[in-house]
mmCIF file of C-alpha atoms in Angstrom:
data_model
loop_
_atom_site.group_PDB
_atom_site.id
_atom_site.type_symbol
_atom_site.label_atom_id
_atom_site.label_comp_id
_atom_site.label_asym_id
_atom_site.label_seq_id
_atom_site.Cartn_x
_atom_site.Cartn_y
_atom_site.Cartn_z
ATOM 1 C CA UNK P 1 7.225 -70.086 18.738
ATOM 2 C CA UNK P 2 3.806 -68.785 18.471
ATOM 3 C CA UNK P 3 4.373 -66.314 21.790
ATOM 4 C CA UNK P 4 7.374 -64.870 19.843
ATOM 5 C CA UNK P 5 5.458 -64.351 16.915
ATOM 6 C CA UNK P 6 2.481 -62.638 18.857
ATOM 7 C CA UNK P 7 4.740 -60.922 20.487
ATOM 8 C CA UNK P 8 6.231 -59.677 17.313
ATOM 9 C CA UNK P 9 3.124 -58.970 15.882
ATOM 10 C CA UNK P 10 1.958 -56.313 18.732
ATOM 11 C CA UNK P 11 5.506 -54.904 18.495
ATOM 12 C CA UNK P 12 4.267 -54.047 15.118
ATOM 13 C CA UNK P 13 1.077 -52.822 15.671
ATOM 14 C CA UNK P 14 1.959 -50.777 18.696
ATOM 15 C CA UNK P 15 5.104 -49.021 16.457
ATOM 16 C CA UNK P 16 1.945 -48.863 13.363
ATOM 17 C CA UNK P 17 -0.094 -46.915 15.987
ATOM 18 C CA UNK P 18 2.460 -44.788 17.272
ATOM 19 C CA UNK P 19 3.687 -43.652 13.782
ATOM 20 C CA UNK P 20 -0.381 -43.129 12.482
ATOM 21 C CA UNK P 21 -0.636 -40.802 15.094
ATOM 22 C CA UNK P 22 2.702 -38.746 14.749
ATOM 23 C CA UNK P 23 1.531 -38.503 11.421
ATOM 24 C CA UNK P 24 -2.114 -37.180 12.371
ATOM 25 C CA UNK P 25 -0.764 -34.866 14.794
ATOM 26 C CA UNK P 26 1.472 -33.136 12.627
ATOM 27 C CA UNK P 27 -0.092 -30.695 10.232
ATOM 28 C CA UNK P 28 0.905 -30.223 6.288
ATOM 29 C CA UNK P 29 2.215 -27.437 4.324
ATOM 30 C CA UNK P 30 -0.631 -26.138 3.246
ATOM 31 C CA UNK P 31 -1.953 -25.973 6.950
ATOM 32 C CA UNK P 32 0.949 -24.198 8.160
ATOM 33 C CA UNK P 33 0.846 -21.787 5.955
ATOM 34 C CA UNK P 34 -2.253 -21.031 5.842
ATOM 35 C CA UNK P 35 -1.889 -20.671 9.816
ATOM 36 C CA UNK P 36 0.815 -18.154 9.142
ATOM 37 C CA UNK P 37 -1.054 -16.377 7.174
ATOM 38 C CA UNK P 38 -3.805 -15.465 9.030
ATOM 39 C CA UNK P 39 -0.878 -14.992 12.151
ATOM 40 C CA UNK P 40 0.891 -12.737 9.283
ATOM 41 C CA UNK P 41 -2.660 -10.538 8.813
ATOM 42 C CA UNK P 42 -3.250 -10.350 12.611
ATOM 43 C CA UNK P 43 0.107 -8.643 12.847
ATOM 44 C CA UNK P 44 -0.441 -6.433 10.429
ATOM 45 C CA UNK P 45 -3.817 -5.389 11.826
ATOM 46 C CA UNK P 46 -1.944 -4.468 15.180
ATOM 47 C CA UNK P 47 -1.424 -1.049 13.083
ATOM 48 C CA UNK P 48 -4.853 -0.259 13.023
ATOM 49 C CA UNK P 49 -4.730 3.327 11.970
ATOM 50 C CA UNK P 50 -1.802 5.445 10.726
ATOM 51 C CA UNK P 51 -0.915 7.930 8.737
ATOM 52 C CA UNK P 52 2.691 7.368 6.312
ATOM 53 C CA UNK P 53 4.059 9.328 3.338
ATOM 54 C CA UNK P 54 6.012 7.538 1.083
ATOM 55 C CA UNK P 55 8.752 8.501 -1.545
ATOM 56 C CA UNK P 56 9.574 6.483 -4.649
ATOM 57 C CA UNK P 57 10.910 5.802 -7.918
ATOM 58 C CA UNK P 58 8.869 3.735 -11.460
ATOM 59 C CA UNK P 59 11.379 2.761 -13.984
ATOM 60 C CA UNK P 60 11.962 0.203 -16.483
ATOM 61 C CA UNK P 61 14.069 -0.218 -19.168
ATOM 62 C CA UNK P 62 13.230 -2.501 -21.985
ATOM 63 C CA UNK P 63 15.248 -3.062 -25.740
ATOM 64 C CA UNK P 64 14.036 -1.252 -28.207
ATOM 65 C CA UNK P 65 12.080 1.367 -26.352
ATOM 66 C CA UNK P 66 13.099 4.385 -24.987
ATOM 67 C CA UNK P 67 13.336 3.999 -20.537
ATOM 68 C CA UNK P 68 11.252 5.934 -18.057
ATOM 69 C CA UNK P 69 11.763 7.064 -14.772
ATOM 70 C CA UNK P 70 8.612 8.289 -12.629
ATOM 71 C CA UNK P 71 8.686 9.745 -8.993
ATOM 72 C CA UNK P 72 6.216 8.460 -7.165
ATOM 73 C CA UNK P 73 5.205 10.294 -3.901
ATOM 74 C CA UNK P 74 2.020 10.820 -1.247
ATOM 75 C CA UNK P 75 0.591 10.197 1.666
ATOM 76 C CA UNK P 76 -1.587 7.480 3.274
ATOM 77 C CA UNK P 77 -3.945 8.332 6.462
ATOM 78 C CA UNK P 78 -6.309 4.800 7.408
ATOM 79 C CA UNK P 79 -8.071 3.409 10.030
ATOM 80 C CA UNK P 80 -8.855 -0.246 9.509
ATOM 81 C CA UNK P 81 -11.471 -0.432 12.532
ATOM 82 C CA UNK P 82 -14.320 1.276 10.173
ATOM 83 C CA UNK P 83 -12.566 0.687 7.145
ATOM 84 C CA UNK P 84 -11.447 3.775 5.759
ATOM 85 C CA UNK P 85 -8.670 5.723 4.655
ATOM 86 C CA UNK P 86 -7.651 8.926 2.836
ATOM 87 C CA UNK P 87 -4.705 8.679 0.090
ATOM 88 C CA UNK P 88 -3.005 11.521 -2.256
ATOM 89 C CA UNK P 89 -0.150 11.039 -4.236
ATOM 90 C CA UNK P 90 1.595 12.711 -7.372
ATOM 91 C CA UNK P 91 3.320 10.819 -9.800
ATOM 92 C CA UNK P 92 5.930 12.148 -12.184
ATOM 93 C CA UNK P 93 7.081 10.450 -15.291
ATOM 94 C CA UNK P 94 10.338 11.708 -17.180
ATOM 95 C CA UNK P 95 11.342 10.405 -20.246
ATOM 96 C CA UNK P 96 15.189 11.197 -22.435
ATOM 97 C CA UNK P 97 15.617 10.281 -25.842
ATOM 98 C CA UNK P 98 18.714 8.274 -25.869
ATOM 99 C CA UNK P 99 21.003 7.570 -28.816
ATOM 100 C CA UNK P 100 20.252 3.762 -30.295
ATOM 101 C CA UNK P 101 21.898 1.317 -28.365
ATOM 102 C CA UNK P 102 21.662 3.629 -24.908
ATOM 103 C CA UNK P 103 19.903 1.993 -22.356
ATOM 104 C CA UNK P 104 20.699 3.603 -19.096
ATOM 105 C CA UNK P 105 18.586 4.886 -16.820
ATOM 106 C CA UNK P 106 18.703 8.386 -16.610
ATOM 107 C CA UNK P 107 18.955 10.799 -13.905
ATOM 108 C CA UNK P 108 15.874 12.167 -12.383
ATOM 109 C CA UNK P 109 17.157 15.201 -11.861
ATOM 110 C CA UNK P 110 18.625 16.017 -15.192
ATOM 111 C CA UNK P 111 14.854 15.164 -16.932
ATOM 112 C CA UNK P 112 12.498 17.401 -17.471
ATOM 113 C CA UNK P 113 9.261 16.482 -16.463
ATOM 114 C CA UNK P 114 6.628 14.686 -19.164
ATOM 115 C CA UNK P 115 3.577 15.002 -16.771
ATOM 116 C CA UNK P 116 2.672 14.763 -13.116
ATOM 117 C CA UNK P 117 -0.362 12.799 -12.390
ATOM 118 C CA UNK P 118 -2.291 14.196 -9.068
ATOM 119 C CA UNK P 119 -4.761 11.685 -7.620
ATOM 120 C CA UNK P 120 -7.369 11.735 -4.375
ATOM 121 C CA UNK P 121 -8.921 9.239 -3.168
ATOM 122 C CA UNK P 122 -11.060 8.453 0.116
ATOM 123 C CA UNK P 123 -13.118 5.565 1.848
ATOM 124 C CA UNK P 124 -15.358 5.336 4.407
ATOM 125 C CA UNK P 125 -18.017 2.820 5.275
ATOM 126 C CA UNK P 126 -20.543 4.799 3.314
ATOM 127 C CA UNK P 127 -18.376 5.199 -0.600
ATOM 128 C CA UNK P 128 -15.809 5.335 -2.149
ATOM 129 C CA UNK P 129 -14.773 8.946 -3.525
ATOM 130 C CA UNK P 130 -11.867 9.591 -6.315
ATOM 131 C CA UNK P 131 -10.203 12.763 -8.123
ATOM 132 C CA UNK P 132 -8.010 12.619 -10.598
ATOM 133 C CA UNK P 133 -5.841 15.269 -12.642
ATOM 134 C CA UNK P 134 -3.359 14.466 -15.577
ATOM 135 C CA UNK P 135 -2.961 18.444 -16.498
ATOM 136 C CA UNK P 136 -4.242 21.574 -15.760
ATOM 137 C CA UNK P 137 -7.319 20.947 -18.021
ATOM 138 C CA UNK P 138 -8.031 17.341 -17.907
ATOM 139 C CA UNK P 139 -9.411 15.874 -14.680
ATOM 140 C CA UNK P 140 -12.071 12.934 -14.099
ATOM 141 C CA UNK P 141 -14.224 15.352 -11.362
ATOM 142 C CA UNK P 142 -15.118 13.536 -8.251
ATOM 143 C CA UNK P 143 -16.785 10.208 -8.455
ATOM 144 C CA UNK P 144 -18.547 8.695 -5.747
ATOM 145 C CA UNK P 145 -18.694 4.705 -5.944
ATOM 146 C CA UNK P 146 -19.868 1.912 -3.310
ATOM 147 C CA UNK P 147 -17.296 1.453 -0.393
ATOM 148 C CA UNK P 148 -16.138 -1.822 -2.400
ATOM 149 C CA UNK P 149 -15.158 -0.544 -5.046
ATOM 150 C CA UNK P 150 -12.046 -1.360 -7.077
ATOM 151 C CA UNK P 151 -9.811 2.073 -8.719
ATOM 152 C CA UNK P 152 -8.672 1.533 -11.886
ATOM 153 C CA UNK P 153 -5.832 3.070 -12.355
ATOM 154 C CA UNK P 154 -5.667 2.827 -16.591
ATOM 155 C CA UNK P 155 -2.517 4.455 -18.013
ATOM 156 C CA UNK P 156 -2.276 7.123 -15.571
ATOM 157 C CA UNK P 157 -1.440 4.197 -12.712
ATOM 158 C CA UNK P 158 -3.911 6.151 -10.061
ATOM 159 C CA UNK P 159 -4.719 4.056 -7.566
ATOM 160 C CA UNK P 160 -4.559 3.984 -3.405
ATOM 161 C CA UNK P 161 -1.065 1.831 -2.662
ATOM 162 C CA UNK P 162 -1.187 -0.517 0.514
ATOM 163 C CA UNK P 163 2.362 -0.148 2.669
ATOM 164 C CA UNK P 164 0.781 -3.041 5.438
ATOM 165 C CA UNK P 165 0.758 -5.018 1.990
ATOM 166 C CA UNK P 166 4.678 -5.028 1.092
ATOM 167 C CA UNK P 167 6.557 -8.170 1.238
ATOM 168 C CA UNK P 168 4.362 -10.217 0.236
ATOM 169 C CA UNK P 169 2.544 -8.504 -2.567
ATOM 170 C CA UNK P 170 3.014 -9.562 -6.176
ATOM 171 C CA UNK P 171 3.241 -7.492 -9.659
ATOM 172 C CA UNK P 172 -0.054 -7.427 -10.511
ATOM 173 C CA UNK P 173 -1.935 -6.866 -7.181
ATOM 174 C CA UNK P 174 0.526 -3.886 -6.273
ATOM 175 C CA UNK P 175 -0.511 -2.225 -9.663
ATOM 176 C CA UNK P 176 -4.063 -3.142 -8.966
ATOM 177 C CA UNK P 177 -3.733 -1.305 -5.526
ATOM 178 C CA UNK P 178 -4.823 -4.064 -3.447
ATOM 179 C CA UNK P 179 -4.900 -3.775 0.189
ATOM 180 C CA UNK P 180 -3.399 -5.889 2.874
ATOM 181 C CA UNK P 181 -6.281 -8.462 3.721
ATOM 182 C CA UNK P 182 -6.579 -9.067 -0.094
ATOM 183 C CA UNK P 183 -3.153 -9.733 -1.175
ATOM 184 C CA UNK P 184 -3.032 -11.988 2.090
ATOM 185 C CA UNK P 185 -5.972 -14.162 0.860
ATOM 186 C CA UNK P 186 -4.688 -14.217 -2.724
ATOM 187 C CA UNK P 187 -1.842 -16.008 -1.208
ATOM 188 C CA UNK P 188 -4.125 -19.107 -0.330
ATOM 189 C CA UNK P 189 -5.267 -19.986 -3.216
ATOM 190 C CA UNK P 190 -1.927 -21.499 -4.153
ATOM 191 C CA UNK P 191 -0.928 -24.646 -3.844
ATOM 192 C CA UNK P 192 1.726 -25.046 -0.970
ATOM 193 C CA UNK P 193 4.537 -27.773 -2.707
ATOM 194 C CA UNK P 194 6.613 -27.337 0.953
ATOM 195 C CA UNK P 195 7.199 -25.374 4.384
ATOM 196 C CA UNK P 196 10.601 -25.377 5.707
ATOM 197 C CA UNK P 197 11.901 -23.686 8.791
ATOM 198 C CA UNK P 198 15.414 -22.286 8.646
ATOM 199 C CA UNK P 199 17.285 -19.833 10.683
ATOM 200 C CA UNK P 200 14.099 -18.286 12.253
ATOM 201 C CA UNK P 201 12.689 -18.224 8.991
ATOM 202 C CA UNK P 202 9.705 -20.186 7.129
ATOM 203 C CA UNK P 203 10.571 -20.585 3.238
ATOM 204 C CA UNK P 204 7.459 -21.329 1.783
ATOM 205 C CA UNK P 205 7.139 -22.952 -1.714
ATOM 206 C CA UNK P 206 4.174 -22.488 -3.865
ATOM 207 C CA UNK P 207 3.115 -23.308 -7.466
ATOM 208 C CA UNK P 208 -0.374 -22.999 -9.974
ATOM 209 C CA UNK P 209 -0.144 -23.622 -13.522
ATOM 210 C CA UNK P 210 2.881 -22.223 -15.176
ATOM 211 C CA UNK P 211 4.020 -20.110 -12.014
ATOM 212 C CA UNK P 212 6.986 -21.535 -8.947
ATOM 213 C CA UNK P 213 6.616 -19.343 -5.735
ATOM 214 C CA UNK P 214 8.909 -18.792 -2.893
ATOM 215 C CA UNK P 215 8.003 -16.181 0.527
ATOM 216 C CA UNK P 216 10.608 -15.944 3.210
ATOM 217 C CA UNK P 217 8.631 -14.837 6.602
ATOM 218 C CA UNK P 218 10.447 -13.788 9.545
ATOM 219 C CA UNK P 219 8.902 -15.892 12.121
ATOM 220 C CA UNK P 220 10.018 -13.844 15.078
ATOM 221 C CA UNK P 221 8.793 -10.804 14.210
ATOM 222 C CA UNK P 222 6.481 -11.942 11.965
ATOM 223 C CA UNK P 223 6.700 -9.692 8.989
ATOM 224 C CA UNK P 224 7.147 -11.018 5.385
ATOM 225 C CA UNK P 225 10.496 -10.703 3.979
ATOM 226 C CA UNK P 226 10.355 -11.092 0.292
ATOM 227 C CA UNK P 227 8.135 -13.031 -2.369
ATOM 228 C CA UNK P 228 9.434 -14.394 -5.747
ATOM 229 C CA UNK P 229 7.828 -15.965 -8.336
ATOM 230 C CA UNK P 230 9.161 -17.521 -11.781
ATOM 231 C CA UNK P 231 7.468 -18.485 -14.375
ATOM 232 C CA UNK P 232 8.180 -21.942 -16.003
ATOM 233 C CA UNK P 233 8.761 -20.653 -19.792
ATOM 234 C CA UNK P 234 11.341 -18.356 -18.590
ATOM 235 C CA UNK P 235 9.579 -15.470 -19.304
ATOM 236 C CA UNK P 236 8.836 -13.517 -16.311
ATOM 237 C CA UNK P 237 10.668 -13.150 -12.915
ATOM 238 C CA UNK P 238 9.967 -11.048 -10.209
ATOM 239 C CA UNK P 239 10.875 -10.145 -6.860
ATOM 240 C CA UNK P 240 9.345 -8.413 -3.898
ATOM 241 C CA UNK P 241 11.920 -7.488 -0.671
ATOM 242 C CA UNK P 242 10.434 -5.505 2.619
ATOM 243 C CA UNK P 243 12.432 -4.069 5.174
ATOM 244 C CA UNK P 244 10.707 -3.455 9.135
ATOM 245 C CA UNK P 245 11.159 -1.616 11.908
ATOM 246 C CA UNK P 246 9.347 -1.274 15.109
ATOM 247 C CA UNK P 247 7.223 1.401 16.317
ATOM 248 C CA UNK P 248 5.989 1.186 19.349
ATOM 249 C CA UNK P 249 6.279 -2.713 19.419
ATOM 250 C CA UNK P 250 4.099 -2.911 16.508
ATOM 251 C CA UNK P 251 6.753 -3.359 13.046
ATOM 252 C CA UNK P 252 5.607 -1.679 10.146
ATOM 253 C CA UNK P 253 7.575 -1.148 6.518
ATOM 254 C CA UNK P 254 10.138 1.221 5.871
ATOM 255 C CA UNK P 255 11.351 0.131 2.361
ATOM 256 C CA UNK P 256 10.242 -1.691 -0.380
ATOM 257 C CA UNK P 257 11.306 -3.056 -4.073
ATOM 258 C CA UNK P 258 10.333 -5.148 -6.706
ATOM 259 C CA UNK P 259 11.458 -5.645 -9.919
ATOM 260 C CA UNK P 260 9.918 -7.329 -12.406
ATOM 261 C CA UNK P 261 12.571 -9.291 -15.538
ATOM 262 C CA UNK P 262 11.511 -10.032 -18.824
ATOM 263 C CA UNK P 263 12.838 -12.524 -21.332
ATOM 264 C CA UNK P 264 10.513 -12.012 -24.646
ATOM 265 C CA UNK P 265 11.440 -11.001 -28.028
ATOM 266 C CA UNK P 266 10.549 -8.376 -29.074
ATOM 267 C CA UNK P 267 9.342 -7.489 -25.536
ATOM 268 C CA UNK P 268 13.183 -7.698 -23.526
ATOM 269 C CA UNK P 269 13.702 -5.582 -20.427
ATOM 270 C CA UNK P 270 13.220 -4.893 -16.546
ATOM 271 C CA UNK P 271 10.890 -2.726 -14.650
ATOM 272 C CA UNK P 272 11.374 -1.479 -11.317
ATOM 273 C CA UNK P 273 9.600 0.500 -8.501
ATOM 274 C CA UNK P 274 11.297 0.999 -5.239
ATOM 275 C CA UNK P 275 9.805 2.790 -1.802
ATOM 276 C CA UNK P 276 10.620 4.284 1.696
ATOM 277 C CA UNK P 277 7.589 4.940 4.169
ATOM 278 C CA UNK P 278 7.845 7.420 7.427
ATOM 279 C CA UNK P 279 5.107 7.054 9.341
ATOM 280 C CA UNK P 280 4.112 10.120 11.542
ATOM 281 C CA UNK P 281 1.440 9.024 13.552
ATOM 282 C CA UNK P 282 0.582 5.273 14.225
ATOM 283 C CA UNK P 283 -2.782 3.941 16.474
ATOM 284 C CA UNK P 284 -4.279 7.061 16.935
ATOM 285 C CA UNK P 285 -7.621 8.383 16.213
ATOM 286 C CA UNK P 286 -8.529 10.498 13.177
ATOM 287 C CA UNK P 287 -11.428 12.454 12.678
ATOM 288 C CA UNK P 288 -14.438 10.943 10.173
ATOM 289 C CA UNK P 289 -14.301 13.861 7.895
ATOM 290 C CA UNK P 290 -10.804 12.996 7.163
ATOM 291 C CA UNK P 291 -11.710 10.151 5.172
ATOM 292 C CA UNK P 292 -14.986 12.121 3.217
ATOM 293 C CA UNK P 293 -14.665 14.386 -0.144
ATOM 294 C CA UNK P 294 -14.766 17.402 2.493
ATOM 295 C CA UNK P 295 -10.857 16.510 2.695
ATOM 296 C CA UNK P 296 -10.147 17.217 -0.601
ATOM 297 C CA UNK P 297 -9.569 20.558 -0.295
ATOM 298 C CA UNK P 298 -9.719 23.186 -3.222
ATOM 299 C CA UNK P 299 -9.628 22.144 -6.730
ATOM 300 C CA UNK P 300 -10.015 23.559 -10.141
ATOM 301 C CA UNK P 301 -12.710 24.917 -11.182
ATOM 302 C CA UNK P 302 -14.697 22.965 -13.643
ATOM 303 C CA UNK P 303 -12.282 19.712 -12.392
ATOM 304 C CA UNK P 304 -14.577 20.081 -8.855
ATOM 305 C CA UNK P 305 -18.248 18.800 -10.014
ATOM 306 C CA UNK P 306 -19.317 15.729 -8.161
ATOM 307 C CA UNK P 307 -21.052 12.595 -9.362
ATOM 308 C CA UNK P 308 -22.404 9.684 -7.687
ATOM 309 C CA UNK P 309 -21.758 6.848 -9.468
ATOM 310 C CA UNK P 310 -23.934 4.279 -6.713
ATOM 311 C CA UNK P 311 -27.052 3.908 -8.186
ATOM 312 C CA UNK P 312 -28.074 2.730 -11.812
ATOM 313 C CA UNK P 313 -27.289 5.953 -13.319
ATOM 314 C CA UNK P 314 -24.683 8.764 -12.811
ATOM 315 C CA UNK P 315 -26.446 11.800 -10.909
ATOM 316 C CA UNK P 316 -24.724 15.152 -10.257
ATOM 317 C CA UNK P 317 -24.913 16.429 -6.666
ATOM 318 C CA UNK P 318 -22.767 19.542 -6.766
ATOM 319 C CA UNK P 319 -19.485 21.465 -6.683
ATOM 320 C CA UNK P 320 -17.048 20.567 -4.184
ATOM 321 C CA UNK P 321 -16.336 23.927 -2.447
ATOM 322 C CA UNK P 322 -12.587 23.866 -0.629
ATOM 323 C CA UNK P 323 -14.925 24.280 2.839
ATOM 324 C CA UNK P 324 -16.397 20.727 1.706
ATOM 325 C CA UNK P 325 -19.987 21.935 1.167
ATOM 326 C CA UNK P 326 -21.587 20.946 -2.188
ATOM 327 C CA UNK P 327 -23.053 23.794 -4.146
ATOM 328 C CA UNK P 328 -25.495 23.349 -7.426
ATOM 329 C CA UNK P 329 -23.859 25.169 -10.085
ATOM 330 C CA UNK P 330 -26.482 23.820 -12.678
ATOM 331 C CA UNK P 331 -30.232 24.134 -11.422
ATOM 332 C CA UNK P 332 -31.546 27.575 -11.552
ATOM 333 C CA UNK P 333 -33.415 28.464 -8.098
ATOM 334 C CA UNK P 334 -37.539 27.984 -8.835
ATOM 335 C CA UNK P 335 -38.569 31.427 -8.021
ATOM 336 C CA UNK P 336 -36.630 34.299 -8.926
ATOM 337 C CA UNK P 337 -36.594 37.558 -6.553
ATOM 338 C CA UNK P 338 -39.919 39.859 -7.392
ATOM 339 C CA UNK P 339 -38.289 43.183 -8.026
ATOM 340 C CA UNK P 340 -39.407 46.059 -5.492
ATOM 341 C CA UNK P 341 -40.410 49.627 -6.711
ATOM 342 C CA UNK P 342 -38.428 52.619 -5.654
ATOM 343 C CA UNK P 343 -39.460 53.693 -2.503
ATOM 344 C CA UNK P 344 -39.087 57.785 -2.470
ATOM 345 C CA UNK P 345 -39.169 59.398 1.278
ATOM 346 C CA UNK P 346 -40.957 62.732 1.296
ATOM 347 C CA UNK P 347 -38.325 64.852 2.544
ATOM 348 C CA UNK P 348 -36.548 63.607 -1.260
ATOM 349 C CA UNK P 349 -39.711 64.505 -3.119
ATOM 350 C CA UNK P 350 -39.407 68.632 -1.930
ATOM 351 C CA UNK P 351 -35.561 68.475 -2.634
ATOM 352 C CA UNK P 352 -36.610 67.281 -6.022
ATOM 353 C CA UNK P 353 -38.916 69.307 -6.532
ATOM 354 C CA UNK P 354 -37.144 72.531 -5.603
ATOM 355 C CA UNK P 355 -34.456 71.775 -8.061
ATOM 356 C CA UNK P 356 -36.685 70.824 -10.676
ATOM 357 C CA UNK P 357 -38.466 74.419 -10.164
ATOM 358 C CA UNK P 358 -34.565 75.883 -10.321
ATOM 359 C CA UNK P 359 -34.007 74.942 -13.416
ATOM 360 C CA UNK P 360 -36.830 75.757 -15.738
ATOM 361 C CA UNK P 361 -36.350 79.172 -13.949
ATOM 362 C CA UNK P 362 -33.126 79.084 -15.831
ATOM 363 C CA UNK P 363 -34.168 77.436 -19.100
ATOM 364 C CA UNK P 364 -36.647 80.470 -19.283
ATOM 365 C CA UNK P 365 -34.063 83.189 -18.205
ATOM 366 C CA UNK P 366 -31.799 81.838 -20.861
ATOM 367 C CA UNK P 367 -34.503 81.683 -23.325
ATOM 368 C CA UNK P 368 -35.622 85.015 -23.374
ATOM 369 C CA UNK P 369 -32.008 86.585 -23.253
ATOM 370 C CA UNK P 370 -31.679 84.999 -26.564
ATOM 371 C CA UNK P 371 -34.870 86.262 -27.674
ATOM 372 C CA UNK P 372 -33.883 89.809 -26.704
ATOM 373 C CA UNK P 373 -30.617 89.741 -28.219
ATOM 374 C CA UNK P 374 -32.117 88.277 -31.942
#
């Protein structure tokens, strides 16, 4: 009796060990995800330089206010090895008065424009530059700001948009402008609640206070799919969808949507943006200059002074010529030129002075004809 029970009792220990150590070996949601993460980032780093246009729509329409619909267009040059990029884009935004009740989205074509937004913007490892134009006569100048510097966009929404950062970026970071490697990290400071695999596909759920989260990765090609996130009140719902294709064995976006529901009175309504990229060139090298104010080009006078903004306080360092040189408009030079005398060859002084001869011969010829004839 007491070998059976030893025996039973090793039994038990042994099956104790064994299941410790399936459980040690296997890692957690949070460390899976956080593994796919950084797998997600390193794919998306594979396109280390590009250049993509893109072409969208802005539009929302919400009760009691009158929609919108923006076009939303420009083009995106980077190279993540020394940081830096170039971006341009124009935004439109139309607006229709509508008869109460009306809430349809217009068509874009049948709107007249309200006003189209022009913004630069460039990076590089030594600043960060920016131009922006709402109208013919109001424009920020160019600004010069550390490398690390954050755009605001403010009301005119001008900011540099991230296409490595589709699929998985959320409302507020993709109207912040962040890039890729930022939106990736503000993915780990959620919470992972669980990590499924389906299909060929990870479903990841995540929560903080207030907010549910789902992300649907493709796990063989290894591109995010969509990201959704509710909030508990009922309030707010969006969703982010990304569609891929592959260049060169390296899959970058092609499309992208979000939309963004709201369920608060007085505040009722959806707003929408949607996207398609064509990328021209992809891993290739660009020229430094690309990504410096030179690149700007030729802009309106008086919109074209330039101001560094990196040190305590604002100093101006020129006009932006369209060659890219900087020229003071504002400090006069410290010496003016010393004017010269007239120099008179002596060859001029005789013709002078033959003609001057000429005519007081005349003056005296006419003078005493009159006096003859009085």
């Amino acid at each position: 009796m007491r070998g059976l029970q030893l025996i039973l009792y090793g039994t038990l220990i042994q099956f104790t060990l064994l299941a410790g150590v399936g459980t040690a070996d296997e890692p957690s949601p949070a460390s899976r995800w956080s593994q796919l993460l950084t797998r997600l980032l390193d794919a998306r780093q594979k396109s280390y330089s590009g250049e993509v246009t893109f072409e969208g729509q802005v539009g929302s329409e919400f009760e009691n206010y009158p929609p919108f619909l923006a076009r939303h267009e420009g083009t995106r040059t980077y190279d993540l090895r020394t940081a830096s990029f170039f971006y341009e884009h124009t935004r439109e935004c139309r607006v229709r008065v509508l008869a109460p009740g009306d809430h349809s989205l217009p068509d874009p074509d049948q709107v007249a424009p309200l006003y189209p937004v022009r913004h630069l913007c460039c990076r590089n490892p030594e600043y960060l530059c920016t131009w922006t134009q709402v109208s013919p006569t109001t424009s920020s100048g160019v600004t010069l700001h550390a490398p690390d510097y954050t755009v605001r966009g403010g009301s005119c929404k001008s900011f540099p948009i991230d296409p490595l950062a589709v699929g998985l970026t959320g409302y507020q970071d993709w109207k912040e402008g962040k890039d890729a490697a930022a939106v990736h990290e503000t993915w780990r400071s959620l919470e992972v609640t669980d990590f499924r695999e389906e299909d060929g596909r990870a479903v990841v759920s995540l929560a903080k206070e207030g907010v549910e989260y789902t992300v649907v990765v493709d796990l063989e090609r290894l591109v995010p799919l969509s990201a959704e996130y509710k909030t508990l009140d009922g309030i707010f719902h969006y969703r982010g969808e990304a569609k891929w294709e592959s260049i060169d064995d390296v899959w970058v976006p092609v499309s992208f949507f979000w939309s963004l529901d709201v369920e608060s009175e007085p505040y009722t309504g959806r707003e929408w943006e949607e996207y398609t990229f064509t990328w021209s060139r992809l891993n290739d090298d660009f020229p430094p200059e690309l990504f410096t104010y030179a690149s700007f080009g030729e802009l309106p006078f008086g919109t074209n002074d330039v101001h560094d903004m990196r040190g305590p306080e604002p100093k101006y360092i020129g006009h932006l010529q369209p060659d890219g040189s900087l020229v003071d408009m504002y400090t006069p030079p410290e010496k003016l030129p010393t004017a010269q005398p007239l120099e008179v060859r002596s060859e001029q002084r005789w013709i002078w002075l033959v003609w001057g001869n000429l005519a007081a011969i005349v003056v005296l010829v006419v003078a005493y004809a009159r006096r003859r004839h009085a």
